[in-house]
Coordinates of C-alpha atoms in Angstrom, one line a residue:
M44 CA -109.4 -57.0 111.5
V45 CA -111.6 -54.8 109.1
K46 CA -113.0 -56.6 105.8
L47 CA -112.0 -54.1 103.1
K48 CA -113.9 -56.3 100.0
Y49 CA -115.4 -53.5 97.7
Q50 CA -113.8 -50.6 98.8
T51 CA -111.5 -48.5 97.0
G52 CA -109.6 -45.4 97.6
L53 CA -107.4 -44.1 100.1
S54 CA -110.6 -41.4 101.5
R55 CA -112.9 -44.6 102.1
L56 CA -109.8 -46.2 103.8
I57 CA -109.8 -43.3 105.9
N58 CA -113.5 -43.4 106.8
I59 CA -113.5 -46.6 107.1
I60 CA -110.4 -48.0 110.3
G61 CA -109.8 -44.1 110.4
L62 CA -106.5 -42.4 111.0
P63 CA -104.6 -40.3 113.9
E64 CA -105.5 -36.6 112.6
T65 CA -102.4 -36.1 112.9
M66 CA -101.7 -38.3 110.1
Q67 CA -104.9 -37.0 108.3
K68 CA -103.7 -32.9 108.4
Q69 CA -100.8 -34.2 106.6
L70 CA -102.1 -36.2 103.4
K71 CA -101.6 -33.8 100.3
R72 CA -104.8 -31.5 98.8
C73 CA -105.3 -29.2 96.6
D74 CA -103.8 -25.9 97.5
W75 CA -107.2 -24.5 98.4
V76 CA -108.2 -26.4 101.4
K77 CA -107.9 -24.4 104.8
A78 CA -107.1 -26.5 107.9
D79 CA -110.6 -26.6 109.2
P80 CA -111.5 -29.3 110.6
L81 CA -115.3 -29.0 108.6
Y82 CA -112.6 -27.5 105.2
L83 CA -110.9 -30.3 106.1
H84 CA -113.8 -32.8 105.3
Y85 CA -115.8 -31.4 102.6
H86 CA -112.7 -31.4 100.3
D87 CA -112.2 -35.7 101.4
Y88 CA -115.5 -36.4 101.0
E89 CA -118.0 -33.5 99.2
W90 CA -115.9 -31.9 96.5
G91 CA -115.2 -33.0 93.1
R92 CA -117.5 -36.3 93.5
V93 CA -119.9 -36.8 90.4
Q94 CA -124.0 -35.9 91.9
K95 CA -126.3 -36.3 90.1
D96 CA -129.6 -35.9 92.1
G97 CA -131.1 -33.4 91.5
Q98 CA -132.4 -32.2 94.7
K99 CA -129.0 -31.4 95.5
L100 CA -128.0 -29.6 93.0
F101 CA -130.3 -27.5 93.1
E102 CA -128.9 -26.7 96.5
K103 CA -125.8 -27.3 95.5
I104 CA -126.8 -23.8 92.7
C105 CA -128.6 -21.8 95.8
L106 CA -125.4 -22.1 97.8
E107 CA -122.6 -21.3 95.2
G108 CA -124.9 -18.1 94.4
Q109 CA -124.2 -17.0 98.2
Q110 CA -121.2 -17.6 98.0
A111 CA -121.4 -14.1 95.4
G112 CA -118.1 -12.5 97.1
L113 CA -117.1 -15.1 99.5
S114 CA -115.2 -17.3 101.0
W115 CA -116.8 -21.1 100.8
I116 CA -115.8 -21.7 104.0
T117 CA -118.2 -18.8 105.0
V118 CA -120.8 -20.4 103.6
L119 CA -120.2 -23.5 104.5
K120 CA -120.5 -23.5 107.7
K121 CA -124.0 -21.2 107.7
R122 CA -125.0 -24.8 106.0
D123 CA -127.3 -26.5 108.3
E124 CA -129.1 -23.4 108.6
Y125 CA -129.9 -22.6 105.2
R126 CA -130.8 -26.3 105.1
R127 CA -133.5 -26.0 108.7
C128 CA -134.1 -22.3 107.0
F129 CA -134.6 -23.7 103.0
Y130 CA -136.5 -26.7 104.0
N131 CA -133.1 -28.6 103.2
F132 CA -133.7 -27.1 100.4
N133 CA -137.1 -29.0 98.9
P134 CA -138.5 -26.7 95.8
H135 CA -142.3 -27.7 97.2
K136 CA -141.0 -26.2 99.9
I137 CA -139.2 -23.1 99.1
I138 CA -141.7 -21.3 97.3
T139 CA -144.0 -20.9 100.2
I140 CA -142.3 -18.5 101.9
T141 CA -143.6 -15.5 101.5
D142 CA -141.7 -12.9 103.2
I143 CA -137.8 -13.0 104.0
K144 CA -137.8 -10.6 106.2
P145 CA -137.1 -13.0 109.7
F146 CA -134.2 -14.7 108.0
L147 CA -132.5 -11.1 107.0
Q148 CA -132.1 -11.0 111.0
N149 CA -131.4 -13.8 110.7
P150 CA -126.5 -14.0 112.3
G151 CA -127.2 -18.3 110.6
L152 CA -127.4 -16.5 107.3
I153 CA -125.6 -13.8 104.8
R154 CA -128.5 -10.8 105.5
H155 CA -128.2 -9.9 101.2
P156 CA -132.4 -9.9 100.5
G157 CA -131.0 -10.5 97.1
K158 CA -129.2 -13.5 97.5
L159 CA -132.2 -14.9 99.8
Q160 CA -134.7 -14.3 96.9
A161 CA -132.9 -15.9 94.7
I162 CA -133.6 -19.1 96.5
I163 CA -137.5 -19.0 96.0
H164 CA -137.4 -18.1 92.9
N165 CA -135.0 -20.4 91.6
A166 CA -136.7 -22.9 93.9
H167 CA -139.7 -22.0 90.9
A168 CA -137.9 -21.7 88.0
Y169 CA -136.7 -26.0 89.6
L170 CA -140.3 -26.8 89.5
T171 CA -141.4 -24.9 86.1
M172 CA -138.5 -25.9 84.2
Q173 CA -140.3 -29.9 86.0
Q174 CA -143.9 -29.2 84.6
H175 CA -142.7 -28.6 81.2
G176 CA -140.7 -32.6 81.0
E177 CA -137.1 -31.1 82.0
D178 CA -135.1 -32.9 84.8
F179 CA -132.9 -30.7 86.3
A180 CA -130.4 -33.5 87.3
N181 CA -130.8 -34.4 83.2
F182 CA -130.2 -30.5 82.4
I183 CA -126.9 -29.7 83.9
W184 CA -125.1 -33.1 82.7
S185 CA -126.0 -31.8 79.7
F186 CA -123.1 -29.9 79.1
V187 CA -120.3 -32.0 79.6
N188 CA -122.8 -34.2 77.3
H189 CA -122.6 -36.8 81.2
Q190 CA -120.4 -36.9 82.3
P191 CA -117.0 -35.8 83.8
I192 CA -114.4 -33.3 82.1
I193 CA -111.6 -35.1 84.1
N194 CA -108.4 -32.0 84.3
H195 CA -105.1 -32.0 85.4
Y196 CA -103.9 -28.8 86.3
K197 CA -100.7 -28.9 88.4
F198 CA -100.7 -25.4 89.5
L199 CA -104.0 -23.8 91.1
A200 CA -103.0 -20.7 89.5
E201 CA -103.3 -22.9 86.3
V202 CA -107.4 -23.3 87.9
P203 CA -109.7 -20.7 84.8
A204 CA -112.7 -19.3 87.3
Q205 CA -114.7 -19.5 84.3
T206 CA -114.8 -21.5 80.6
K207 CA -117.5 -22.4 77.6
I208 CA -119.2 -24.3 79.4
S209 CA -119.9 -22.7 82.7
A210 CA -121.1 -19.8 80.6
A211 CA -123.6 -22.1 78.8
M212 CA -124.7 -23.3 81.2
S213 CA -125.4 -19.9 83.5
K214 CA -127.0 -18.5 79.8
A215 CA -129.6 -21.2 79.8
L216 CA -129.8 -21.1 83.8
K217 CA -130.9 -17.2 83.3
K218 CA -133.3 -17.7 80.5
R219 CA -134.9 -20.5 83.2
G220 CA -135.7 -17.6 85.6
F221 CA -132.2 -18.6 87.9
S222 CA -130.7 -16.0 89.5
F223 CA -127.2 -15.0 91.1
V224 CA -126.6 -18.1 88.4
G225 CA -122.8 -16.3 86.6
P226 CA -120.6 -18.4 84.8
T227 CA -118.1 -18.4 87.4
T228 CA -120.8 -19.7 90.3
C229 CA -121.6 -21.9 87.9
Y230 CA -117.9 -23.1 87.8
A231 CA -117.3 -23.8 91.1
F232 CA -121.0 -25.3 91.4
M233 CA -119.2 -27.9 88.3
Q234 CA -116.6 -28.1 90.2
S235 CA -118.6 -29.3 93.8
M236 CA -120.6 -31.8 91.8
G237 CA -118.4 -33.5 89.9
L238 CA -119.3 -32.4 86.5
V239 CA -115.7 -31.3 86.0
N240 CA -112.6 -33.1 88.5
D241 CA -110.2 -30.0 89.7
H242 CA -108.4 -32.0 92.4
L243 CA -105.1 -30.5 91.0
A244 CA -101.6 -33.2 90.0
S245 CA -100.2 -33.5 94.0
C246 CA -103.8 -33.9 95.4
F247 CA -104.6 -37.0 97.3
L248 CA -107.7 -37.9 96.1
C249 CA -106.9 -36.9 92.7
R250 CA -106.0 -40.6 91.6
E251 CA -108.6 -42.1 93.0
L252 CA -111.5 -40.0 91.7
K253 CA -109.8 -39.8 88.3
N254 CA -109.9 -44.2 88.8
N255 CA -113.5 -43.9 90.3
Q256 CA -115.2 -42.4 87.7
P257 CA -118.6 -44.1 86.4
K258 CA -119.2 -45.3 83.4

């Protein structure tokens, strides 16, 4: 018998004991989720969960910038190759990259020179913040007063593409030297890292994540 002590929420239950694939597909999720198993896993175990690790936040803001003009599933399918090429998004190692030409020949990456160069620029900006005593995670979470914003949208059409907060974050990041961090990119980043909870009311994760927000 599987003990579920200290395990709460349907997603944790699925993770512990498993559910038949047909049952997992029948769970009601946010409308943007496609049937791709990679997308399903991303939605169920990553998107909208509070993340306060500075390097993981750095990785995500960089990857969101790679998405600009594309679908997120395109980036998600290439994420492992990005991690391999960019040293698991370790800023100290990224700044040692001096030539992106090999990356432009790599089909596992989005071969856009500006986007690839932006990751290196962002690593320099991240480390400059550190050198000035500014913690990246604390900086990012300060835009929501260090607590997730809980939204209650019923329909995907209600969810904004950007907000005043994401615009302020974009402006502040650009001032610090970051690139490919527009207001829309910043809002997608906020959604994915749990700064805002935009799981639709009909999604099976909506109540779980709202009830298990960090105090």
